[in-house]
PDB file of C-alpha atoms in Angstrom:
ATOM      1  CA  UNK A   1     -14.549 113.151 125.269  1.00 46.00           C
ATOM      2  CA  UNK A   2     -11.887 112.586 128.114  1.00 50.00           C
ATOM      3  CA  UNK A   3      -9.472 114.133 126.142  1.00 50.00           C
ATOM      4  CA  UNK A   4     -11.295 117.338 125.933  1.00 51.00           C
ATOM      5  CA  UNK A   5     -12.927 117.241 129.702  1.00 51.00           C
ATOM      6  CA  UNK A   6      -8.774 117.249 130.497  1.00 50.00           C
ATOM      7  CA  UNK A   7      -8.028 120.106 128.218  1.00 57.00           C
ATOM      8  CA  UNK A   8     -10.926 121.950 129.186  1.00 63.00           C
ATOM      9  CA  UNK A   9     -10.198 121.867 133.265  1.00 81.00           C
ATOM     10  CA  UNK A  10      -6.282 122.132 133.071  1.00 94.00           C
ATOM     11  CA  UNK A  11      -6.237 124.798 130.592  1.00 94.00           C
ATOM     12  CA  UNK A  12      -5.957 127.854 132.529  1.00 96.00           C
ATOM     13  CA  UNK A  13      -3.707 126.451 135.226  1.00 97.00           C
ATOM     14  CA  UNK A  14      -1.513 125.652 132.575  1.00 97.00           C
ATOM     15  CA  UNK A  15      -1.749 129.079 130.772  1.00 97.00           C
ATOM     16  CA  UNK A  16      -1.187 131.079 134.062  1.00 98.00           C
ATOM     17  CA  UNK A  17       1.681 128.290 134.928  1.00 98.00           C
ATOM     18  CA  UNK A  18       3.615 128.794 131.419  1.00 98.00           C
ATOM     19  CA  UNK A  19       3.212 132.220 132.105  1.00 98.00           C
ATOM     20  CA  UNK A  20       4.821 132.534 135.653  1.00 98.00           C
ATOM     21  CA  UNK A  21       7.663 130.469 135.470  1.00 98.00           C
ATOM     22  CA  UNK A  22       8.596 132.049 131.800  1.00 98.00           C
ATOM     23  CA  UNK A  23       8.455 135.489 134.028  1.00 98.00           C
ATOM     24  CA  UNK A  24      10.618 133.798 136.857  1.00 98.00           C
ATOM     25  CA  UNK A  25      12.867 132.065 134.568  1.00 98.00           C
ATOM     26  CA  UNK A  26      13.529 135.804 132.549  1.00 98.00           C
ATOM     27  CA  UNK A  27      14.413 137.330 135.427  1.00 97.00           C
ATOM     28  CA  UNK A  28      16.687 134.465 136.807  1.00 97.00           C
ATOM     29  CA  UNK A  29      18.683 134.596 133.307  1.00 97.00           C
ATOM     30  CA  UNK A  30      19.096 138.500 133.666  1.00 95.00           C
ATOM     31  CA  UNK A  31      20.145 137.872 137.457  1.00 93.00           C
ATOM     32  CA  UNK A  32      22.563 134.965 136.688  1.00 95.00           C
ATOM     33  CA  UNK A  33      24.156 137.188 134.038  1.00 93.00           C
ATOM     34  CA  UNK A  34      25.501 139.599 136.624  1.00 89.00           C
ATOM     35  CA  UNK A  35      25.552 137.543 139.780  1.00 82.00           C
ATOM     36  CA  UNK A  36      28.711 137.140 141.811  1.00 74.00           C
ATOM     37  CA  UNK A  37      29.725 134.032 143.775  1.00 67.00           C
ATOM     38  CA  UNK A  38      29.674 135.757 146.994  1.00 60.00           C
ATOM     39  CA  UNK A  39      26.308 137.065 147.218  1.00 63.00           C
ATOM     40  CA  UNK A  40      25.143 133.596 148.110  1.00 58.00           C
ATOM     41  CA  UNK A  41      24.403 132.252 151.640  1.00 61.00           C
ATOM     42  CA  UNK A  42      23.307 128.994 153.083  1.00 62.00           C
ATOM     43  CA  UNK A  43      19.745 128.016 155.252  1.00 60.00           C
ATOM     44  CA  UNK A  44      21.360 124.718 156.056  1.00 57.00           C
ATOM     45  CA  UNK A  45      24.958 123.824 156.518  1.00 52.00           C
ATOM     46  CA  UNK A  46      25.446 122.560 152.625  1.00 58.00           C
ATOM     47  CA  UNK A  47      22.884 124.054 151.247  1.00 60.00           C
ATOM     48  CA  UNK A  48      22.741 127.407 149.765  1.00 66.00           C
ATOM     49  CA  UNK A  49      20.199 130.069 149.020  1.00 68.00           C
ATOM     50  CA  UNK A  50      20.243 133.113 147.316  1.00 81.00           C
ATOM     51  CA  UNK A  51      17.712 136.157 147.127  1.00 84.00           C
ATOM     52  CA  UNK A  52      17.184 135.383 144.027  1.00 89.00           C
ATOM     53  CA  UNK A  53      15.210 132.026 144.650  1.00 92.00           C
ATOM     54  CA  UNK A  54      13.137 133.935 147.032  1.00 93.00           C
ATOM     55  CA  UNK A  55      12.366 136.368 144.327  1.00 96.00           C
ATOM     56  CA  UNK A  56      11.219 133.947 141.510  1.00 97.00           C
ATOM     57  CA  UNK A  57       8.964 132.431 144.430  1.00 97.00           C
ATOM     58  CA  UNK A  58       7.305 135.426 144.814  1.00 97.00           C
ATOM     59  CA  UNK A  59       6.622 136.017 140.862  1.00 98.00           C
ATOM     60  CA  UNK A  60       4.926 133.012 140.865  1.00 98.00           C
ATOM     61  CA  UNK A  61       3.159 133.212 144.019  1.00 98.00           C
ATOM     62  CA  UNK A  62       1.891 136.440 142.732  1.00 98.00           C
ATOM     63  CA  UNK A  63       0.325 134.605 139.415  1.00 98.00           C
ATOM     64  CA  UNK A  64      -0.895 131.690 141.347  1.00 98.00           C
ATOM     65  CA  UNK A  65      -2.669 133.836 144.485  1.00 97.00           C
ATOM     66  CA  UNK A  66      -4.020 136.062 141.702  1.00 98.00           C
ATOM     67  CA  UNK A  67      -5.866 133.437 139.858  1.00 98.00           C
ATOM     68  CA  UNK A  68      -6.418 130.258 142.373  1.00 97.00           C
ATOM     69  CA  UNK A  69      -6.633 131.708 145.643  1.00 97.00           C
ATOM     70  CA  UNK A  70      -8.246 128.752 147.117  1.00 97.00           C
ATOM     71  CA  UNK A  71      -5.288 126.002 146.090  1.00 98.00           C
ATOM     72  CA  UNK A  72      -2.952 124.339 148.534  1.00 97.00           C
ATOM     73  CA  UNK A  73       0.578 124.871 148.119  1.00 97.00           C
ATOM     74  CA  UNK A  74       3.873 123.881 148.824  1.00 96.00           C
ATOM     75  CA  UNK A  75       7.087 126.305 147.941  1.00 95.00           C
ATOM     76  CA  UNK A  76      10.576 125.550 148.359  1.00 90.00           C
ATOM     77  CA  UNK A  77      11.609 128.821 150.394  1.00 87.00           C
ATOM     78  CA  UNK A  78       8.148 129.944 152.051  1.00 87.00           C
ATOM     79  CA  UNK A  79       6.796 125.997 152.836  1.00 89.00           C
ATOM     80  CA  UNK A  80       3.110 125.169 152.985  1.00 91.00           C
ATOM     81  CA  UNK A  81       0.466 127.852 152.782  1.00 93.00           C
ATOM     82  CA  UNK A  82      -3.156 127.033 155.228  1.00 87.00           C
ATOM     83  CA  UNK A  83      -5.413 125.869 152.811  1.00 93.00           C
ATOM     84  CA  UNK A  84      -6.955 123.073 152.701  1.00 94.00           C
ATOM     85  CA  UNK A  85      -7.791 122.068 149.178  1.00 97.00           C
ATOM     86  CA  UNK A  86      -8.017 118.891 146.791  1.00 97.00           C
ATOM     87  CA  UNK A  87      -6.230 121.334 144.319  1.00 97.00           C
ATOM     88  CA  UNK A  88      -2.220 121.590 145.420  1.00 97.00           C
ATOM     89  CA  UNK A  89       0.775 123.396 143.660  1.00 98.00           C
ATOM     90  CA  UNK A  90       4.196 122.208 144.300  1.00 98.00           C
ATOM     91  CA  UNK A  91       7.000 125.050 143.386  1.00 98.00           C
ATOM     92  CA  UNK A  92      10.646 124.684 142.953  1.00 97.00           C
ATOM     93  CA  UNK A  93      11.731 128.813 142.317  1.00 97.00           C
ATOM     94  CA  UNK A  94      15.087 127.862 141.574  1.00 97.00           C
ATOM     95  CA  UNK A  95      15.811 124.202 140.839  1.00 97.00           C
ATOM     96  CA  UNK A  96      20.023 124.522 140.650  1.00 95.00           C
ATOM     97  CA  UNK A  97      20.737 127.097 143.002  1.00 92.00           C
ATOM     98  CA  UNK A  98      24.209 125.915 143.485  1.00 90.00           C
ATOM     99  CA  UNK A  99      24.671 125.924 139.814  1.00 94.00           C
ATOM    100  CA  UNK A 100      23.241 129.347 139.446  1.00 94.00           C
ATOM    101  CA  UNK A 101      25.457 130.633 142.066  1.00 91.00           C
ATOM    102  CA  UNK A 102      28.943 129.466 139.980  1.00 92.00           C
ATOM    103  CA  UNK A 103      27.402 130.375 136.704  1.00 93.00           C
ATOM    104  CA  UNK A 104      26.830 126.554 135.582  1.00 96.00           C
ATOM    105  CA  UNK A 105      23.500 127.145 133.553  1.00 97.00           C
ATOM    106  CA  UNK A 106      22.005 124.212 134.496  1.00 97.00           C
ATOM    107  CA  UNK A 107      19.516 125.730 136.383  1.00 98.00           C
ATOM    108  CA  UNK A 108      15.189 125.450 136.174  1.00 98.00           C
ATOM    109  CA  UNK A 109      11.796 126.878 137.467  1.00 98.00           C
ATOM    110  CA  UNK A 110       9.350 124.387 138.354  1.00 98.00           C
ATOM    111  CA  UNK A 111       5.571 124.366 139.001  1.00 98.00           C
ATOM    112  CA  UNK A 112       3.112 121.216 139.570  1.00 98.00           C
ATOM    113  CA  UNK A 113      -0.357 120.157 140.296  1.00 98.00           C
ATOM    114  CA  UNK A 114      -1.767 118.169 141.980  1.00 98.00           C
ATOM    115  CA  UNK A 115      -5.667 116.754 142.016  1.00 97.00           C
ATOM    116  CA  UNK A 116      -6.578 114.688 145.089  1.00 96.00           C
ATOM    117  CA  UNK A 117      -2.768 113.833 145.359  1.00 95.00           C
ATOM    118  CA  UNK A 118      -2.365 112.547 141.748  1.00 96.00           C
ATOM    119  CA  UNK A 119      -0.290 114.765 139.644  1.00 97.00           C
ATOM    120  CA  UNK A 120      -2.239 116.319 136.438  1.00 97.00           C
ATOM    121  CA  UNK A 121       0.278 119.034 135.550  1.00 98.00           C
ATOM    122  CA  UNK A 122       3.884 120.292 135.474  1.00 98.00           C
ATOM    123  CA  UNK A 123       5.742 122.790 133.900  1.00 98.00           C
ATOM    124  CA  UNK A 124       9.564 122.961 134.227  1.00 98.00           C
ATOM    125  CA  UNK A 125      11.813 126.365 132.599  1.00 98.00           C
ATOM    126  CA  UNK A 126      15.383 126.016 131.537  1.00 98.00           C
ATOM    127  CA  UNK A 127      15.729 130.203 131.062  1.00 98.00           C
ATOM    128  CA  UNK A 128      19.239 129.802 129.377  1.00 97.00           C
ATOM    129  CA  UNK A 129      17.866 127.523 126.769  1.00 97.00           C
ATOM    130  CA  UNK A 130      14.603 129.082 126.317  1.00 98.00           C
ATOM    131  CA  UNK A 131      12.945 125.733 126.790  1.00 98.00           C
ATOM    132  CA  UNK A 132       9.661 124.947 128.564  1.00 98.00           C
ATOM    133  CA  UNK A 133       8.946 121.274 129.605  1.00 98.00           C
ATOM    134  CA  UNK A 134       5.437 120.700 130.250  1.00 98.00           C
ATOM    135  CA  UNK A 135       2.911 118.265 130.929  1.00 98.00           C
ATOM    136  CA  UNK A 136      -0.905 117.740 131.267  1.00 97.00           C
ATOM    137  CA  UNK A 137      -2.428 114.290 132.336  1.00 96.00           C
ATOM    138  CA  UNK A 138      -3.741 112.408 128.946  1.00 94.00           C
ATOM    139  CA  UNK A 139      -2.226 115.453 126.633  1.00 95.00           C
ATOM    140  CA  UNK A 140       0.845 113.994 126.352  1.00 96.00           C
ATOM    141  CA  UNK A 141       4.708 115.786 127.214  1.00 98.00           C
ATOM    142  CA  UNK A 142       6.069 118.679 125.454  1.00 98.00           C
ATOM    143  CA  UNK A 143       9.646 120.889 125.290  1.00 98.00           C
ATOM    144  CA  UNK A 144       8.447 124.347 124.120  1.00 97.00           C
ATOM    145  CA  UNK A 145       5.097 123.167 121.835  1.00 91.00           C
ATOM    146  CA  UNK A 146       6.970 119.653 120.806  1.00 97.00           C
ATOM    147  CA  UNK A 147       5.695 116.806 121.632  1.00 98.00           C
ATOM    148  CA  UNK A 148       8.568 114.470 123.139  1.00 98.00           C
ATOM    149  CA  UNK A 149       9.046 110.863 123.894  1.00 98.00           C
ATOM    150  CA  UNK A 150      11.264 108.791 126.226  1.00 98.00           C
ATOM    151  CA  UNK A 151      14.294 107.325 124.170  1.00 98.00           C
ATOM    152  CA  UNK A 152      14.162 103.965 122.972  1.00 98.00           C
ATOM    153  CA  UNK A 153      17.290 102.166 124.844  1.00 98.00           C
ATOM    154  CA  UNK A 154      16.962  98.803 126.293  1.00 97.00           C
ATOM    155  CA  UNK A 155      20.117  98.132 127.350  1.00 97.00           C
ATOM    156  CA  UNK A 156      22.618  99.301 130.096  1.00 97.00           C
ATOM    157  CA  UNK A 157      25.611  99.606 128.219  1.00 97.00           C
ATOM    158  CA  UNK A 158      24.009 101.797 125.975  1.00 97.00           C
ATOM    159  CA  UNK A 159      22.358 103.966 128.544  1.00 97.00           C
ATOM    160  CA  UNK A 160      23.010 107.308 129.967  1.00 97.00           C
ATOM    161  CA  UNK A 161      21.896 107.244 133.429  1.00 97.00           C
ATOM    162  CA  UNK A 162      22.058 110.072 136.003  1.00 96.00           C
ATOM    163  CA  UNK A 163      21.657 110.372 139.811  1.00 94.00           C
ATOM    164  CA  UNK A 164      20.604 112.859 142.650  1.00 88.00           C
ATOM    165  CA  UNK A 165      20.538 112.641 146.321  1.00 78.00           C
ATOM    166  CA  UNK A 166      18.967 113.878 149.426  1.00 69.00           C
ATOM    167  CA  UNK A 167      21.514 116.545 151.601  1.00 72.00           C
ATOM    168  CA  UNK A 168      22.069 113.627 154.749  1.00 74.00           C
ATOM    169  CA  UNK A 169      25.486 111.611 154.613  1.00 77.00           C
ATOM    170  CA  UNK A 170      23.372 107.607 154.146  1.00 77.00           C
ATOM    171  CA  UNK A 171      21.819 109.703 150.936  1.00 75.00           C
ATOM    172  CA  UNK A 172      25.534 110.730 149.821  1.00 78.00           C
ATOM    173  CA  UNK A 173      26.671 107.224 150.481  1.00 82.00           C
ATOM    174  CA  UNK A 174      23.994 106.247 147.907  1.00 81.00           C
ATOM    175  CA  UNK A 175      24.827 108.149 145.470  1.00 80.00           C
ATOM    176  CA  UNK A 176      28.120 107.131 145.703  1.00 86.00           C
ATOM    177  CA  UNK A 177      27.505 103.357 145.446  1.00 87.00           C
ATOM    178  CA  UNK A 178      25.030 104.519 142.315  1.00 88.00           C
ATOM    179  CA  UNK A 179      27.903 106.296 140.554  1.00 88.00           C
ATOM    180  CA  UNK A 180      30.484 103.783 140.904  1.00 88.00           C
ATOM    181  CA  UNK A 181      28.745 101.073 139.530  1.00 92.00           C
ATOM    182  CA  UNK A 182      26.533 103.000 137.222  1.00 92.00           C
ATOM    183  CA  UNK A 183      29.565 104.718 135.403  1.00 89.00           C
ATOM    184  CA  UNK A 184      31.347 101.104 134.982  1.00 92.00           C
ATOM    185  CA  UNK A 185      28.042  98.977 133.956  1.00 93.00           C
ATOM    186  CA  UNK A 186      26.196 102.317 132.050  1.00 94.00           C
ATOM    187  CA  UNK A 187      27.518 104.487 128.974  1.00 95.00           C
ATOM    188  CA  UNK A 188      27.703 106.797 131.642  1.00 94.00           C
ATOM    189  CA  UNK A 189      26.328 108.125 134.976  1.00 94.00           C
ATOM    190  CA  UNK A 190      26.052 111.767 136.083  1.00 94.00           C
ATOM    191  CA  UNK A 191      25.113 114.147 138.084  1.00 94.00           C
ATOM    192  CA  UNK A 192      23.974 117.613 137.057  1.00 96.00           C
ATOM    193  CA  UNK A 193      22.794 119.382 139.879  1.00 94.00           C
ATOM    194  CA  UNK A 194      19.058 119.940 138.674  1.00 97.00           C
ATOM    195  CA  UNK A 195      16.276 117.284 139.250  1.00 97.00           C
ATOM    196  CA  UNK A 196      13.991 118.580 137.923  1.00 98.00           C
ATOM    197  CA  UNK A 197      16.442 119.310 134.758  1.00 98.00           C
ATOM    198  CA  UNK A 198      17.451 116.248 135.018  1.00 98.00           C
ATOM    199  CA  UNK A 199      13.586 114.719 134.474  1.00 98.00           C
ATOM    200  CA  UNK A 200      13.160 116.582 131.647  1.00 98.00           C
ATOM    201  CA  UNK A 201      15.908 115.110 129.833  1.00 98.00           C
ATOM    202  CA  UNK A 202      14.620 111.364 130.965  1.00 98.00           C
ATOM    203  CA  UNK A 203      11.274 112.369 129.314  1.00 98.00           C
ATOM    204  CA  UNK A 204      12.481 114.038 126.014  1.00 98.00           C
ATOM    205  CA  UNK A 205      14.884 111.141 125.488  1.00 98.00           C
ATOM    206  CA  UNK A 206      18.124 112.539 126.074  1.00 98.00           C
ATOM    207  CA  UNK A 207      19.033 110.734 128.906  1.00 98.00           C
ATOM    208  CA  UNK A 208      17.642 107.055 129.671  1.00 98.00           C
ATOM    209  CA  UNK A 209      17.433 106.822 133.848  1.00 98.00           C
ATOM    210  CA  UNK A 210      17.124 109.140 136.482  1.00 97.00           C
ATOM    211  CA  UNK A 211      17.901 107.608 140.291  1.00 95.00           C
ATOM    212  CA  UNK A 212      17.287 109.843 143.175  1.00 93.00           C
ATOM    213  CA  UNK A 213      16.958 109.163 146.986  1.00 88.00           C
ATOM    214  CA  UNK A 214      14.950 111.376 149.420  1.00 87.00           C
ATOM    215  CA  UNK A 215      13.860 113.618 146.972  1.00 91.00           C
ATOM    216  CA  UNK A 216      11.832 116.497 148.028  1.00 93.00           C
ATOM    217  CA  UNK A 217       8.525 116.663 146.280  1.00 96.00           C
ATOM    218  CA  UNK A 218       9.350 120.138 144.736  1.00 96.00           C
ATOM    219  CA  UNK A 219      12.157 119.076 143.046  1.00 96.00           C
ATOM    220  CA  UNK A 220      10.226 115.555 141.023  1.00 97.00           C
ATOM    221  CA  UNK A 221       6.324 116.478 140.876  1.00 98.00           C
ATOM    222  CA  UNK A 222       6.793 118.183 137.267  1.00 98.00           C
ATOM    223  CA  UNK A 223       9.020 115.669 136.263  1.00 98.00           C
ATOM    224  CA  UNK A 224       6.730 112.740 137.246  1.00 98.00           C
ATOM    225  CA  UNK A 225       4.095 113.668 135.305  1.00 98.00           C
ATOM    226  CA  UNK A 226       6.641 114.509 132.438  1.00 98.00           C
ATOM    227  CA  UNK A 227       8.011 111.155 131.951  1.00 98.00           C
ATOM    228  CA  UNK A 228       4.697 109.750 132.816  1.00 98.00           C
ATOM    229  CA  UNK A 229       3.031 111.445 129.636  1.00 98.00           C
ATOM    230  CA  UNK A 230       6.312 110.971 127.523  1.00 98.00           C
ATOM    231  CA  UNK A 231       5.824 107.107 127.557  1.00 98.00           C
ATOM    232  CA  UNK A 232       8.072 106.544 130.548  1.00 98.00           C
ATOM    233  CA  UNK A 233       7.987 105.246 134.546  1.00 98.00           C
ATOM    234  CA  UNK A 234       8.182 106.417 137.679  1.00 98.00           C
ATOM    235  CA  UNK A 235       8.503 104.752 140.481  1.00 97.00           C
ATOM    236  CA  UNK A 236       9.991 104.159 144.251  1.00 95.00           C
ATOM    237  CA  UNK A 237      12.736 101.337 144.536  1.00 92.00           C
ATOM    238  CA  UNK A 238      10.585  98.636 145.524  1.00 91.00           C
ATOM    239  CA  UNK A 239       8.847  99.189 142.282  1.00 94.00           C
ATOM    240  CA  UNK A 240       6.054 100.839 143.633  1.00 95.00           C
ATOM    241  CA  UNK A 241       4.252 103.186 141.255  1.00 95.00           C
ATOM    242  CA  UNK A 242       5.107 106.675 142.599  1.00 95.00           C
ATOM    243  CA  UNK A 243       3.409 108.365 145.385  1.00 93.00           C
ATOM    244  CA  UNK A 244       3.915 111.185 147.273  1.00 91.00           C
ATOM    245  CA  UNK A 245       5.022 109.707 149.916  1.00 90.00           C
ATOM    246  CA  UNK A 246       7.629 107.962 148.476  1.00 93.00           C
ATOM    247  CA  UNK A 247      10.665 108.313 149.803  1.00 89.00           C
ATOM    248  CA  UNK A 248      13.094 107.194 146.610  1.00 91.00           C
ATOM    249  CA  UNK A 249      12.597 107.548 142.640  1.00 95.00           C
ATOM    250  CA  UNK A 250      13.331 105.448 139.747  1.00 97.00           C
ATOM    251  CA  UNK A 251      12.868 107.165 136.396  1.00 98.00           C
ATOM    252  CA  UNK A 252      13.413 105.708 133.540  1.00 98.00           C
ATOM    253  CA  UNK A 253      12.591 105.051 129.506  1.00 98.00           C
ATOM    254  CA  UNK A 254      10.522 101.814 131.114  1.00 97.00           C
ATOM    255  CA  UNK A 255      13.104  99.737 128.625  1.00 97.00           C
ATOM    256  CA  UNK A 256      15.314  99.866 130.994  1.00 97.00           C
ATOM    257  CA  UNK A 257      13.512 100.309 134.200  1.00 98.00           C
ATOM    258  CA  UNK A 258      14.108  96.307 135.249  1.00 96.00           C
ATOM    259  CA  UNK A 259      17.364  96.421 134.303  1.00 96.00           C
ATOM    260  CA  UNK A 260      18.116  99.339 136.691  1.00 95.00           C
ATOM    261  CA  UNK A 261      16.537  97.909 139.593  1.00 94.00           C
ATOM    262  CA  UNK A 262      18.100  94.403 139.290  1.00 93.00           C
ATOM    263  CA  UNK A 263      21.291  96.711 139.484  1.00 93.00           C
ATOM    264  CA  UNK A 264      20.381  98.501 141.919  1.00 90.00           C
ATOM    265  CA  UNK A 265      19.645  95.271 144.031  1.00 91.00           C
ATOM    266  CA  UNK A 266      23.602  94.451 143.333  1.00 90.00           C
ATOM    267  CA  UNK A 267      24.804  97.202 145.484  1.00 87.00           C
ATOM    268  CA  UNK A 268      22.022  96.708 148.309  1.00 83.00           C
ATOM    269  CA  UNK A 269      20.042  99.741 147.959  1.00 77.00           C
ATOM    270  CA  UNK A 270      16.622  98.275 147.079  1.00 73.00           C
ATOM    271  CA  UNK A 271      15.652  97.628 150.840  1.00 59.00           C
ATOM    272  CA  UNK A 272      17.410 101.048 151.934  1.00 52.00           C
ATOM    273  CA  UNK A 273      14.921 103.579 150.245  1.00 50.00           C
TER     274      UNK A 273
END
């Protein structure tokens, strides 16, 4: 019976959703075909925008105004809308932009919800790879209509770990500390450029860990509830289960989530995040 009460209030937000981003994301692919380096620009001093995240906002804003005018949201480029709601969307347009912009196709759409600040839904588009990562609390995680499941590696040397960071110089000096000891101890540690990419590979196994400090909640909502459904954790450095206030994230396969944070606690970041 829960089961079906979840399917039965999610399922149009996640129809509409699947059907937005899959817009977005075909455009983005036809955009990234042709785009040239220098058509970029920057709204902060290293970190750059294009039109064409402003664009993919506004195909989903279109869908999500159309059919849930009364939800909160939250949007990368255009920031929080005025209403006040238990219902909230959380939208990433372009999740890679730098990658886009040097024709690296490591590049996403991403769309959440939340209910009363828990996370019920996400959807995350890779356009190049025609793959949609989705979510829905108690229905499990799926790539395209797949079901998919954290990988099965418990232990460090085996894992394949990677790391993201917030744009401030202590968050680069994290990262750095992360990397160097990650891609020693690890099978490997890297860094891809996508988040929310980079979430969607924790939950359908690929990769094992995902560390990230100050993340903005646009770029992890979808993937929480991804690796959530997909049999893995999520949570802050202190081991907190995540919130969204949180102001550091530790993804994993849950095999290996202790084993992370005992490492992280070797390089002193535990009480820094």
């Amino acid at each position: 019976m829960k089961l079906i009460l979840w399917k039965f209030m999610y399922n149009k937000e996640l129809k509409i959703v699947k059907k937005a981003t899959k817009e977005a994301g075909v455009w983005l692919e036809k955009e990234f075909i042709k785009w040239t380096r220098g058509q970029a620009k920057y709204k902060a001093a290293d970190e750059i925008v294009t039109w064409c995240d402003k664009k993919s906002e506004d195909i989903i804003l279109k869908h999500l105004n159309k059919h849930f005018p009364d939800y909160a949201l939250l949007s990368e480029e255009s920031g929080l809308n005025n209403k006040i709601s238990d219902y909230f969307w959380t939208i990433d347009p372009l999740d890679g932009t730098s990658n886009f912009t040097i024709h690296n196709p490591l590049f996403t759409v991403s769309v959440s919800l939340f209910y009363k600040n828990k996370v019920v839904l996400g959807v995350t588009y890779m356009p190049i790879l025609d793959e949609m990562y989705w979510a829905v609390k108690g229905l499990g995680a799926y790539r395209n209509n797949k079901k998919i499941t954290v990988s099965k590696i418990d232990k460090l040397k085996k894992a394949f770990c990677t790391y993201c960071h917030g744009q401030d110089l202590a968050s680069h000096r994290q990262a750095y500390k992360i990397y160097h000891h990650l891609h020693e101890n690890a099978r490997d540690c890297r860094h891809f450029g996508s988040t929310t990419l980079e979430l969607a590979m924790v939950a359908a196994g690929h990769t094992d860990a995902l560390i990230v400090s100050k993340p903005k909640l646009w770029d992890i909502a979808a993937g929480i509830i991804l690796i959530r459904e997909a049999g893995g954790k999520t949570t802050d450095f202190q081991n907190k289960q995540w919130e969204q206030k949180a102001t550091s994230l530790l993804a994993t396969n849950h095999k290996i989530h202790t084993i992370i944070r005992q490492n992280l606690k070797k390089i002193n970041l535990l009480n820094r995040a």
